[in-house]
Amino acid sequence: MTNSDPKHKKTGDNSKSDKISKRQLKGSAQLSIK
């Protein structure tokens, strides 16, 4: 994933990647709870 590279981040993709990262955070949080 080139998401982790700030150089590739564009303002247009910001909201999209933000939603994805938030979803991944929620998923990982649920995994750690189990």
PDB file of C-alpha atoms in Angstrom, residues 17-34:
ATOM      1  CA  SER A  17      -7.915   7.034   2.927  1.00  0.00           C
ATOM      2  CA  ASP A  18      -9.166   8.561   6.172  1.00  0.00           C
ATOM      3  CA  LYS A  19     -12.336   6.479   6.033  1.00  0.00           C
ATOM      4  CA  ILE A  20     -10.340   3.354   5.214  1.00  0.00           C
ATOM      5  CA  SER A  21      -7.832   3.917   8.023  1.00  0.00           C
ATOM      6  CA  LYS A  22     -10.658   4.569  10.475  1.00  0.00           C
ATOM      7  CA  ARG A  23     -12.389   1.359   9.401  1.00  0.00           C
ATOM      8  CA  GLN A  24      -9.116  -0.569   9.816  1.00  0.00           C
ATOM      9  CA  LEU A  25      -8.612   0.980  13.257  1.00  0.00           C
ATOM     10  CA  LYS A  26     -12.087  -0.092  14.324  1.00  0.00           C
ATOM     11  CA  GLY A  27     -11.473  -3.610  12.995  1.00  0.00           C
ATOM     12  CA  SER A  28      -8.121  -3.930  14.736  1.00  0.00           C
ATOM     13  CA  ALA A  29      -9.669  -2.631  17.959  1.00  0.00           C
ATOM     14  CA  GLN A  30     -12.345  -5.321  17.810  1.00  0.00           C
ATOM     15  CA  LEU A  31      -9.659  -7.925  17.126  1.00  0.00           C
ATOM     16  CA  SER A  32      -7.622  -6.842  20.152  1.00  0.00           C
ATOM     17  CA  ILE A  33     -10.715  -7.054  22.357  1.00  0.00           C
ATOM     18  CA  LYS A  34     -11.327 -10.684  21.403  1.00  0.00           C
TER      19      LYS A  34
END
